[in-house]
Short mmCIF file of C-alpha atoms and ligand atoms in Angstrom, two decimals:
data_model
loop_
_atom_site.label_atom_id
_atom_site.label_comp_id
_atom_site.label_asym_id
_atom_site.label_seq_id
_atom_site.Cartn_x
_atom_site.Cartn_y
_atom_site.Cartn_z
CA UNK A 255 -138.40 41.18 -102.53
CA UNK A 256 -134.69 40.38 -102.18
CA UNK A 257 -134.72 43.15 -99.49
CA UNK A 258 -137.87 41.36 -97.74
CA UNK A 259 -136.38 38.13 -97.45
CA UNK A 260 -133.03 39.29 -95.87
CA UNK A 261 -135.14 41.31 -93.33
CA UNK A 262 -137.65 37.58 -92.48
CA UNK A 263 -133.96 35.71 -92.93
CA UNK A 264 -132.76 38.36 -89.99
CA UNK A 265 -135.98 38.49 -87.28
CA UNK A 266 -136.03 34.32 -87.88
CA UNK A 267 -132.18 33.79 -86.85
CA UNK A 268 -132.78 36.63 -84.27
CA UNK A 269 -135.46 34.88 -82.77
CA UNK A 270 -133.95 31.62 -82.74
CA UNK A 271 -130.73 32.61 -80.91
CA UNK A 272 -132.62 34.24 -78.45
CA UNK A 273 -134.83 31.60 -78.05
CA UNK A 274 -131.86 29.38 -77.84
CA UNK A 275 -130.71 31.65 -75.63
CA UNK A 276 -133.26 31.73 -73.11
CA UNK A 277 -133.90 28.19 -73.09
CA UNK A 278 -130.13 27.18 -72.42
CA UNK A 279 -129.89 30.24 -69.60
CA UNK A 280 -132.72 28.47 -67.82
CA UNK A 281 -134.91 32.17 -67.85
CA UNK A 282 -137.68 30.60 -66.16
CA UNK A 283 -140.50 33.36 -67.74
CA UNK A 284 -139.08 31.93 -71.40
CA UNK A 285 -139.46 28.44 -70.47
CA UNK A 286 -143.15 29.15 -68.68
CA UNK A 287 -144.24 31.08 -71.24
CA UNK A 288 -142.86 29.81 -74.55
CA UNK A 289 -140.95 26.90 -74.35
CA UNK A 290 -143.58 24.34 -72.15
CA UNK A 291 -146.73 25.60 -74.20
CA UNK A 292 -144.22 24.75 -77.02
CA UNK A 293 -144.08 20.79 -75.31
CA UNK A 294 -147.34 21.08 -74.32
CA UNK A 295 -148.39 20.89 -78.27
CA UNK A 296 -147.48 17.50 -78.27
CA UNK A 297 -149.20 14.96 -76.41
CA UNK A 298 -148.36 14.08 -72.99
CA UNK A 299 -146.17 10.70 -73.77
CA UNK A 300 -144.63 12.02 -76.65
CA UNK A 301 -143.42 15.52 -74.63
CA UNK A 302 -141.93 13.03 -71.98
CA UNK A 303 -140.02 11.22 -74.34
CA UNK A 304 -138.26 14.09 -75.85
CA UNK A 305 -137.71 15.82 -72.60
CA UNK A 306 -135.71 12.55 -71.53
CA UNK A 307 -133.74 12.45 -74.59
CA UNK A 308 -133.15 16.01 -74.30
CA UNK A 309 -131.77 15.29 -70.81
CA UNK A 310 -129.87 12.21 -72.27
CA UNK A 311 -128.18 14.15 -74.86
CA UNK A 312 -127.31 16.91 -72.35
CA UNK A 313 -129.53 19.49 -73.79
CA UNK A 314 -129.78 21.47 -70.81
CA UNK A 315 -129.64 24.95 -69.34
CA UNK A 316 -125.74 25.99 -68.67
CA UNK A 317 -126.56 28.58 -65.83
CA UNK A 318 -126.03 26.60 -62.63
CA UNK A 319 -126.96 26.94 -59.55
CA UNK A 320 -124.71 27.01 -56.78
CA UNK A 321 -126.44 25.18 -53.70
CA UNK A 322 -126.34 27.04 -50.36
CA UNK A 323 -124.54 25.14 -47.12
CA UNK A 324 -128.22 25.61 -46.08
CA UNK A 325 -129.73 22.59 -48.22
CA UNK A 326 -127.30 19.89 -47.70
CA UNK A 327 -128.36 17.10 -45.60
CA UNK A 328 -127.38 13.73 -44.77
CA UNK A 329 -129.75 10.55 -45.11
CA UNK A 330 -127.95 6.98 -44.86
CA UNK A 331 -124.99 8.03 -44.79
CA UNK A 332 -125.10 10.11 -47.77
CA UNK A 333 -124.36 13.73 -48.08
CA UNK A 334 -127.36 15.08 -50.38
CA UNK A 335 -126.28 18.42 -51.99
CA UNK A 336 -130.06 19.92 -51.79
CA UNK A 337 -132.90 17.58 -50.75
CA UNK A 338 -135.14 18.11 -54.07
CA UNK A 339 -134.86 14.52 -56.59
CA UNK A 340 -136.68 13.82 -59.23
CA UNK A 341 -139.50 10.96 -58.64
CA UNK A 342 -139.57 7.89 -60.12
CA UNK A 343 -141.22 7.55 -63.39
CA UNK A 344 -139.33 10.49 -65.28
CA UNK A 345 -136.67 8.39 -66.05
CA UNK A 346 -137.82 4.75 -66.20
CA UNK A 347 -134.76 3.22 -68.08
CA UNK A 348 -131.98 5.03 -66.80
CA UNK A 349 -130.96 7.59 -69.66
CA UNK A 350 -130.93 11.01 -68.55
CA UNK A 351 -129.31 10.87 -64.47
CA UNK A 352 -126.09 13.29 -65.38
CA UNK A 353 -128.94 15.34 -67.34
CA UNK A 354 -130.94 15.63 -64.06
CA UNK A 355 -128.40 15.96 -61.90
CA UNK A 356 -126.84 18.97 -64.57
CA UNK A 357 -130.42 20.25 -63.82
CA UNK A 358 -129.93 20.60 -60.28
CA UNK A 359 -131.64 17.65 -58.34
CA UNK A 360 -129.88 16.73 -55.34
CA UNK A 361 -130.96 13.06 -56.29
CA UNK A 362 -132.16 10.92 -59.09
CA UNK A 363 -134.83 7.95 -58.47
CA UNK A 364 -134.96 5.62 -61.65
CA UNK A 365 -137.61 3.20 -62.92
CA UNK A 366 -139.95 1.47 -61.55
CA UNK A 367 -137.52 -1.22 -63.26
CA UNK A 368 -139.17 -5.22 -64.32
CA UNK A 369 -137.14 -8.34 -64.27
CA UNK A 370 -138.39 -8.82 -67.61
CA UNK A 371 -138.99 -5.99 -70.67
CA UNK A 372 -142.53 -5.13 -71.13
CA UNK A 373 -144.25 -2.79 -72.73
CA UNK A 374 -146.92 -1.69 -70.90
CA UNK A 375 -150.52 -0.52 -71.08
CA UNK A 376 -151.92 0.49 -74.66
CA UNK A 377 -151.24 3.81 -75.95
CA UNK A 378 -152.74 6.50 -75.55
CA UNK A 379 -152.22 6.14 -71.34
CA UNK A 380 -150.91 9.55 -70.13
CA UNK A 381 -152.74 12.73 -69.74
CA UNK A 382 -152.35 15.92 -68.86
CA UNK A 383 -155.42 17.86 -67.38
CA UNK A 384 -153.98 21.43 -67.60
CA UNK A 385 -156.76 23.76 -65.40
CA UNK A 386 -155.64 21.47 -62.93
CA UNK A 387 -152.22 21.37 -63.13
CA UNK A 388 -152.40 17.45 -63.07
CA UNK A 389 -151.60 14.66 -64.86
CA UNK A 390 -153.39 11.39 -65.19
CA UNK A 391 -151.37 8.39 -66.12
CA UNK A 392 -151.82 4.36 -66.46
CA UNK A 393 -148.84 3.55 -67.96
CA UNK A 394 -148.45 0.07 -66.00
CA UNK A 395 -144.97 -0.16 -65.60
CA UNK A 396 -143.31 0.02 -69.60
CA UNK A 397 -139.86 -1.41 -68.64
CA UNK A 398 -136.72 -2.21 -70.71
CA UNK A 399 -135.96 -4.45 -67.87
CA UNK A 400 -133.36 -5.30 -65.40
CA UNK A 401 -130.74 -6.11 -67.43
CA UNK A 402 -130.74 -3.03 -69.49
CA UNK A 403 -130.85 -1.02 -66.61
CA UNK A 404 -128.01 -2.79 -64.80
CA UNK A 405 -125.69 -1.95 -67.92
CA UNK A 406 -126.79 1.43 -67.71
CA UNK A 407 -126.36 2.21 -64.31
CA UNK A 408 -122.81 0.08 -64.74
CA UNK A 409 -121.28 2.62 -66.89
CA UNK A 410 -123.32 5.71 -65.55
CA UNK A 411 -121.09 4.21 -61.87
CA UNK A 412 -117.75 3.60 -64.01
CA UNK A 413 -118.40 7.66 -65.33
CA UNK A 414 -119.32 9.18 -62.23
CA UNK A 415 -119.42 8.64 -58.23
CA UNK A 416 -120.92 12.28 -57.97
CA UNK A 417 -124.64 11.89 -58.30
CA UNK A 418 -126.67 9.69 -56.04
CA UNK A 419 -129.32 7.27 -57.64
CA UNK A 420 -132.00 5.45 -56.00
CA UNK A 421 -133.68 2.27 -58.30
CA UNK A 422 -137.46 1.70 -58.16
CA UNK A 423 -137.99 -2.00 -58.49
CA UNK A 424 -141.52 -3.21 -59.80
CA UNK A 425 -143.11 -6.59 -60.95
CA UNK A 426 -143.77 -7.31 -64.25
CA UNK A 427 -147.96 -7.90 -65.08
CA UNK A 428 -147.98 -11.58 -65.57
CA UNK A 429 -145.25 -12.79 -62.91
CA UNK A 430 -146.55 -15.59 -60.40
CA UNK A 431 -144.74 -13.98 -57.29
CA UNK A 432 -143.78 -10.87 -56.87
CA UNK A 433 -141.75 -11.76 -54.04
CA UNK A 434 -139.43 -13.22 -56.71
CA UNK A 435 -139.72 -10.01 -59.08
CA UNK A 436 -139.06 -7.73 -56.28
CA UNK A 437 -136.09 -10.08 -54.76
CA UNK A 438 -134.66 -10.43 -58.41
CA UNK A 439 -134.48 -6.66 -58.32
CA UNK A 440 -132.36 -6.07 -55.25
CA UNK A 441 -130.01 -8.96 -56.38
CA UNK A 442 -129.62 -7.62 -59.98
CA UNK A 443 -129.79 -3.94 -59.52
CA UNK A 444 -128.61 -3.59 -55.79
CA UNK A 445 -125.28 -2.91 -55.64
CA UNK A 446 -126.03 -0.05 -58.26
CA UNK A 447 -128.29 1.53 -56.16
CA UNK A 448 -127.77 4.62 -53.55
CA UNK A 449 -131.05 3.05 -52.26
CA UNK A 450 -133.56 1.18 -53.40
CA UNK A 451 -137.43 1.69 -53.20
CA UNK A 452 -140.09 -1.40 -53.12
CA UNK A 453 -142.95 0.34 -55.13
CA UNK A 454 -146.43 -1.23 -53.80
CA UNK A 455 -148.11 1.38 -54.78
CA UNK A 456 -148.30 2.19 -58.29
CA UNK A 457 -152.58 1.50 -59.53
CA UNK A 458 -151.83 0.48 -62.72
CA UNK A 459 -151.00 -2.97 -62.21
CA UNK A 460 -153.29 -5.30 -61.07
CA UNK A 461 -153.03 -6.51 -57.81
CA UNK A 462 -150.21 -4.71 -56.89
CA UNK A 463 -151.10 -2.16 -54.43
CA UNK A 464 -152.86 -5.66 -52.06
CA UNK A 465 -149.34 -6.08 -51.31
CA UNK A 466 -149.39 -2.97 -49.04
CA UNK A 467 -151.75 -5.08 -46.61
CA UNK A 468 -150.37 -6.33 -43.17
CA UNK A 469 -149.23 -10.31 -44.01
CA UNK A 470 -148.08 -9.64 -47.87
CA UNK A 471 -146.23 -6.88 -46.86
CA UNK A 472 -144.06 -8.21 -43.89
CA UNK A 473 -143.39 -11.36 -46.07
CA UNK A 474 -142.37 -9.31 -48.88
CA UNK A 475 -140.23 -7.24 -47.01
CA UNK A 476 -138.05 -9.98 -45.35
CA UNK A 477 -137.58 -11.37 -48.51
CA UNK A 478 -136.35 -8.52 -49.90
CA UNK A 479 -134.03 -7.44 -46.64
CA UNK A 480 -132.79 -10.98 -47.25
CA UNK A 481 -131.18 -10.60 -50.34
CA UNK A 482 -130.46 -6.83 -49.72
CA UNK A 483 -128.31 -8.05 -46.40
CA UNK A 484 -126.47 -10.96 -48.87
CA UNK A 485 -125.23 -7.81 -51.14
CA UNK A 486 -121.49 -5.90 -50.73
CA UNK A 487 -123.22 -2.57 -50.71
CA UNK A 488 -125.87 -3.34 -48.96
CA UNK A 489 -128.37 -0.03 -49.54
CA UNK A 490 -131.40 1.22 -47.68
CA UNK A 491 -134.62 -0.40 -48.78
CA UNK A 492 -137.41 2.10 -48.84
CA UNK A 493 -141.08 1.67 -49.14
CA UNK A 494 -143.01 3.18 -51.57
CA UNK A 495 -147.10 3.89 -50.60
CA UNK A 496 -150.02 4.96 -52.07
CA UNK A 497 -152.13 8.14 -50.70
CA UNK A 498 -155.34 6.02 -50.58
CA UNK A 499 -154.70 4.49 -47.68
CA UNK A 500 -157.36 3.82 -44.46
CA UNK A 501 -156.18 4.49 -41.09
CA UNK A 502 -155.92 1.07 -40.57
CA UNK A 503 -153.73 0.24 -43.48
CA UNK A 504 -151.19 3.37 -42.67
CA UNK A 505 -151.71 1.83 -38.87
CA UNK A 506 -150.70 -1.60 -40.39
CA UNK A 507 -147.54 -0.82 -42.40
CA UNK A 508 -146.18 1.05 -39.53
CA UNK A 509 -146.00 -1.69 -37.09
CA UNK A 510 -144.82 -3.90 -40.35
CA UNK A 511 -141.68 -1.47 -41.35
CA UNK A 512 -140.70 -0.86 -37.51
CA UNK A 513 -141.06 -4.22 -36.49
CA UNK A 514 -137.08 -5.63 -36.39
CA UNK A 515 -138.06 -8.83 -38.23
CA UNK A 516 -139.09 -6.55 -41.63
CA UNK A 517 -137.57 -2.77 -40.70
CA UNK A 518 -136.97 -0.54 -43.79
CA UNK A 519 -134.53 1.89 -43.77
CA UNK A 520 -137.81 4.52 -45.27
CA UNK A 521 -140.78 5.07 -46.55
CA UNK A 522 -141.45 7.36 -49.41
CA UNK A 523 -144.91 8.94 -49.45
CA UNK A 524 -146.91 9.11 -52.20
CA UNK A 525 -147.34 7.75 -55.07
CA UNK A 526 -150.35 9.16 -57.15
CA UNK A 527 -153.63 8.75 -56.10
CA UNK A 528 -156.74 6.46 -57.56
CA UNK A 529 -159.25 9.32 -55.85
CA UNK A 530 -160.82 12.21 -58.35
CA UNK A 531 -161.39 15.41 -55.90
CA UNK A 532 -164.26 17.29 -56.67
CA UNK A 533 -162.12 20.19 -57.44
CA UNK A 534 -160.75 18.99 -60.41
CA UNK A 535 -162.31 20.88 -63.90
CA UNK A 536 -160.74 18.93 -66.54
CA UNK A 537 -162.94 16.64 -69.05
CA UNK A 538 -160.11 14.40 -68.70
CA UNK A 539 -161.04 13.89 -64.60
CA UNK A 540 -162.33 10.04 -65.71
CA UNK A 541 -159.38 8.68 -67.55
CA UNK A 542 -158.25 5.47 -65.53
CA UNK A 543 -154.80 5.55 -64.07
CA UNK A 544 -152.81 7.52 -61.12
CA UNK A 545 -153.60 11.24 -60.46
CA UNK A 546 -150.47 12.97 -59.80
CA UNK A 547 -149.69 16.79 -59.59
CA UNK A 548 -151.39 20.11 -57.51
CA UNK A 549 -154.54 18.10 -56.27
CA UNK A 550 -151.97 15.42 -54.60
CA UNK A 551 -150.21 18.22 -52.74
CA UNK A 552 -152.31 18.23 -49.28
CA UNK A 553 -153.45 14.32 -49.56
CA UNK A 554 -149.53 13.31 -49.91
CA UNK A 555 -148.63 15.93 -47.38
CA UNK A 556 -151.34 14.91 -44.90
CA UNK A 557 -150.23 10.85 -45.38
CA UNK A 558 -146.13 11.99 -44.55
CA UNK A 559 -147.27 13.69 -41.29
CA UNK A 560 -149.44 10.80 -39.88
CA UNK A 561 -146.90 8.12 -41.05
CA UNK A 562 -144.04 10.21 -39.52
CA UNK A 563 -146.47 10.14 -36.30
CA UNK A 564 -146.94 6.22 -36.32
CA UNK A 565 -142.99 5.51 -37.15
CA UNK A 566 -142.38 8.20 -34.01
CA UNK A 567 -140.23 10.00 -36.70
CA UNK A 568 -137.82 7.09 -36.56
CA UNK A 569 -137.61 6.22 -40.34
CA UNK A 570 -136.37 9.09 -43.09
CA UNK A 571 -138.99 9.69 -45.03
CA UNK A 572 -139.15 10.82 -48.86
CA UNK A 573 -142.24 13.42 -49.34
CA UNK A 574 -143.11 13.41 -52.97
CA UNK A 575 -146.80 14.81 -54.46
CA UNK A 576 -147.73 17.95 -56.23
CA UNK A 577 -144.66 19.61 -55.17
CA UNK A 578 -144.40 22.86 -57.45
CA UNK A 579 -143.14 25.58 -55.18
CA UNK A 580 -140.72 25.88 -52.01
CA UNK A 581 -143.20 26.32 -50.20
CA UNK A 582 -144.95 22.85 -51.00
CA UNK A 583 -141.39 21.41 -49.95
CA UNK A 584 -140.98 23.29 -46.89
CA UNK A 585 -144.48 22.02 -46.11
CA UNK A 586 -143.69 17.89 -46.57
CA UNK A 587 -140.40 18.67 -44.55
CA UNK A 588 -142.06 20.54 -41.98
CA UNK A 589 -144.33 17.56 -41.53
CA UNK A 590 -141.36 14.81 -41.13
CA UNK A 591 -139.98 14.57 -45.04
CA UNK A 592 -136.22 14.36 -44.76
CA UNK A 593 -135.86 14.83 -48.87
CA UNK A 594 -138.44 15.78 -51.65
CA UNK A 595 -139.36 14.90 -54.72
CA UNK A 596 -141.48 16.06 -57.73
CA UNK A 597 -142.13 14.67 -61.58
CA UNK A 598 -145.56 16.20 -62.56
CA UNK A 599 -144.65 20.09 -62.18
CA UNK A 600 -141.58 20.20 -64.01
CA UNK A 601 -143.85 18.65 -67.03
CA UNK A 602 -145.39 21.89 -66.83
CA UNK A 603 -142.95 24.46 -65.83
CA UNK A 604 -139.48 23.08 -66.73
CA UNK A 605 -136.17 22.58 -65.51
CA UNK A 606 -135.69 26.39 -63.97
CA UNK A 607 -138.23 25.38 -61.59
CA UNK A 608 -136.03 23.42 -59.75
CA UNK A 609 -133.68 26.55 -59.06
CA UNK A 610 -136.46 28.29 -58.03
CA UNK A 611 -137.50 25.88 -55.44
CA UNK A 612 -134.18 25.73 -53.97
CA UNK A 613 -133.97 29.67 -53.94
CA UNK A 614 -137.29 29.72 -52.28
CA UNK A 615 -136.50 27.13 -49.82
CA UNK A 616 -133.72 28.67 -48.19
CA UNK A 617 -135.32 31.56 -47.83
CA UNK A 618 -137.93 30.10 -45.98
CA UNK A 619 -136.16 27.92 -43.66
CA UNK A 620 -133.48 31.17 -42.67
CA UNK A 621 -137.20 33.14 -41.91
CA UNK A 622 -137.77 30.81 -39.35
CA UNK A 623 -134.57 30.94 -37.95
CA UNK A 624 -133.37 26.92 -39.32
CA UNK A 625 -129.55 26.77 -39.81
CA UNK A 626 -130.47 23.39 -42.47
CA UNK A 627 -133.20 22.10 -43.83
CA UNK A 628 -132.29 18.87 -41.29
CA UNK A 629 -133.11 20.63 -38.27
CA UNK A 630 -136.94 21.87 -40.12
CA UNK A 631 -137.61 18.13 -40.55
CA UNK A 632 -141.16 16.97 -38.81
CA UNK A 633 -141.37 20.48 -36.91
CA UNK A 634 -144.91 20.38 -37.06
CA UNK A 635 -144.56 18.10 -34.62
CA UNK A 636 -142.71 19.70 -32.14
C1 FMN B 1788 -146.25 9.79 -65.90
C2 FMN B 1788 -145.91 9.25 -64.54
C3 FMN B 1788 -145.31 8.01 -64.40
C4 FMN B 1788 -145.01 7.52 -63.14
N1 FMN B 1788 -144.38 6.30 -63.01
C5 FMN B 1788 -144.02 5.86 -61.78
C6 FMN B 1788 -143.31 4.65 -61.63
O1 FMN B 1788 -142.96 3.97 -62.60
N2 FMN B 1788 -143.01 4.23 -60.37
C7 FMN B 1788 -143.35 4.96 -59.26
O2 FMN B 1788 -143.04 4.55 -58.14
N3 FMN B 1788 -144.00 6.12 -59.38
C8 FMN B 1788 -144.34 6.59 -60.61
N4 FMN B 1788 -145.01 7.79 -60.71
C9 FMN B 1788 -145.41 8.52 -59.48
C10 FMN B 1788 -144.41 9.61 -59.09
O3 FMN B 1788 -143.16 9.07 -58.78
C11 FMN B 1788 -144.93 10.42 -57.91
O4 FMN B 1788 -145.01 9.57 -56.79
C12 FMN B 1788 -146.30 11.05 -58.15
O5 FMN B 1788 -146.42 11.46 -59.48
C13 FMN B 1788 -146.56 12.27 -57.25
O6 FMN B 1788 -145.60 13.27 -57.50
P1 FMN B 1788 -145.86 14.55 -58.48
O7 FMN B 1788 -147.20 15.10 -58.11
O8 FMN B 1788 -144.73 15.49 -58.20
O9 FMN B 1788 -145.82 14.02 -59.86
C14 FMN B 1788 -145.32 8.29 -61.99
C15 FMN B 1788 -145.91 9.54 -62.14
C16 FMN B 1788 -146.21 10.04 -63.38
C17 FMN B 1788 -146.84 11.41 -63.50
#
């Protein structure tokens, strides 16, 4: 018996260094395999949770990646080490950026942020529809608020000038302008903020995607290039739209953002989309809220290269929307993205697949004879 137990006592320990093991190298087959079927036991808000702390605590793979000369670019003025960030909505409150950026994203987007704390949409409000690689979620904005966020982001800039941080700003459900919510965000968050992204897009609050039409839009936006201009720093502002948009409306916004009076700085596209494709298998299809993940890839790939058409590639453009290879990121630069982003497909693969994508992408852009990602940028197009 005695002998039984030391030999259980053995294989347990032995299995939990190597598991410790493989998670901390980053072995992407360990994490694909083991670990994420592991998260995917829990349900989908509770996995997201822990995976921030995780990333807040520093809980992260130590094998690094070294990022080739190949994958730097510049955007605003800022020297991107690789152009793969993490989209907004990982890390609403601002907890895990030196976790992410340990992980190897050449950027960090935070939020969307409210003036005020709120919690939200009833639990439960995310879901994960695995056959299709997707997530549904209608989690309306669950905020700690600005002022939380603007301590955090104080001390995150008094720790480190390294990583570069973009703020999502949002409105909270029962505000009377969101002019005021959105203007309240560049004043108390701005000079935080590498840039700073106007999100009109999310579905999950009511109303809020209306402001994407012509007049709303162009009002909003010189409000909010108002107080941006009356800050030290001064960042981009950056538009953030939805992939349900009619020709007309992506028409619209273009002549809004590249008119002087209400210019952005760029436009990051997509946010998740209110349409079901008819591919999708999951019983989970119906659930109200944002679809984000592989069904978004070609619908948020398809918006970047029209919108890069109607700004005559003149704004940068962030390409974010089922991005879970290199390939999918070769494909939103290659129609006019300047930088990436994903959230849904690490949920599902990890943080190795970041290296992976990076790997991948390099390899692609030297096959077609690119010296940098820059000069791949809206090459369809050419
Ligand atoms: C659970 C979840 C929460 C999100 N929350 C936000 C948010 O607060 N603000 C925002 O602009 N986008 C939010 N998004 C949208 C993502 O930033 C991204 O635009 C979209 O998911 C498409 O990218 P993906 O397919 O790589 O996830 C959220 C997405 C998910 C899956």
């Amino acid at each position: 018996m005695g002998k039984l137990r030391s030999a259980g006592l053995i294989i347990t320990s032995g299995s939990a260094i190597f598991a410790s093991y493989a998670a901390l190298s980053g072995n992407q087959k360990f994490y694909k395999q083991c670990l994420m079927p592991c998260f995917q036991l829990l349900d989908a808000e509770t996995a997201h949770v822990l995976g921030v702390k995780m990333l807040s605590f520093g809980i992260v793979p130590f094998k690094t990646y070294q990022d080739p000369p190949s994958l730097t670019t510049s955007v605003w003025g800022r020297t991107f080490s690789n152009p793969i960030g993490v989209a907004a909505g990982f890390d609403k409150h601002a907890e895990a950026m030196e976790g992410l950026r340990k992980i190897g994203f050449g950027f960090i987007e935070v939020g969307s942020v409210t003036p005020l704390p709120q919690l939200g949409n009833p639990k439960p409000r995310v879901f994960r529809l695995t056959e299709d690689e997707a997530v549904i979620n209608r989690y309306g904005f669950n905020s700690v608020g600005h002022p939380v966020v603007a301590e955090r982001m104080k001390k995150f800039r008094q720790k480190t000038e390294k990583s570069i941080v973009g703020i999502n700003l949002g409105k909270n459900k029962t505000s009377t302008s969101a002019v005021d919510d959105y203007v309240l965000g560049v004043e108390c968050l701005g000079d935080f903020a590498d840039y700073l992204v106007v999100n009109v897009s999310s579905p999950n609050t009511p109303g809020l995607r209306e402001l994407q039409g012509k007049k709303q839009l162009q009002e909003l936006i010189i409000n909010v290039l108002k107080a941006r201009d009356s800050l030290l720093s001064k960042p981009p502002v950056l538009i953030k739209i939805a992939p349900d948009l009619t020709s007309k409306d992506k028409k619209d916004i273009a002549d809004v953002v590249l008119d002087p009076k209400s210019r952005v700085d760029g436009l990051i596209i997509s946010n998740t989309t209110i349409s079901r494709p008819s591919s999708l298998k999951s019983q989970l299809k119906s659930e109200t809220g944002g679809l984000s993940g592989k069904p978004v890839t070609d619908l948020s790939t398809d918006t970047i290269r029209e919108m890069y058409k109607l700004t005559n590639g003149s704004l940068p453009i962030i390409g974010v929307g089922g991005v879970r290879s290199g390939h999918d990121a070769y494909d939103k630069i290659k129609a006019g993205a300047s930088l990436v982003q994903l959230y849904t497909a690490m949920a599902f693969m990890g943080p190795p697949l970041i290296t992976t994508i990076k790997k991948d992408l390099h390899k692609l852009i030297r096959e077609d004879g690119f010296k940098n990602i820059t000069e791949a940028v809206g090459n369809d197009h050419r």
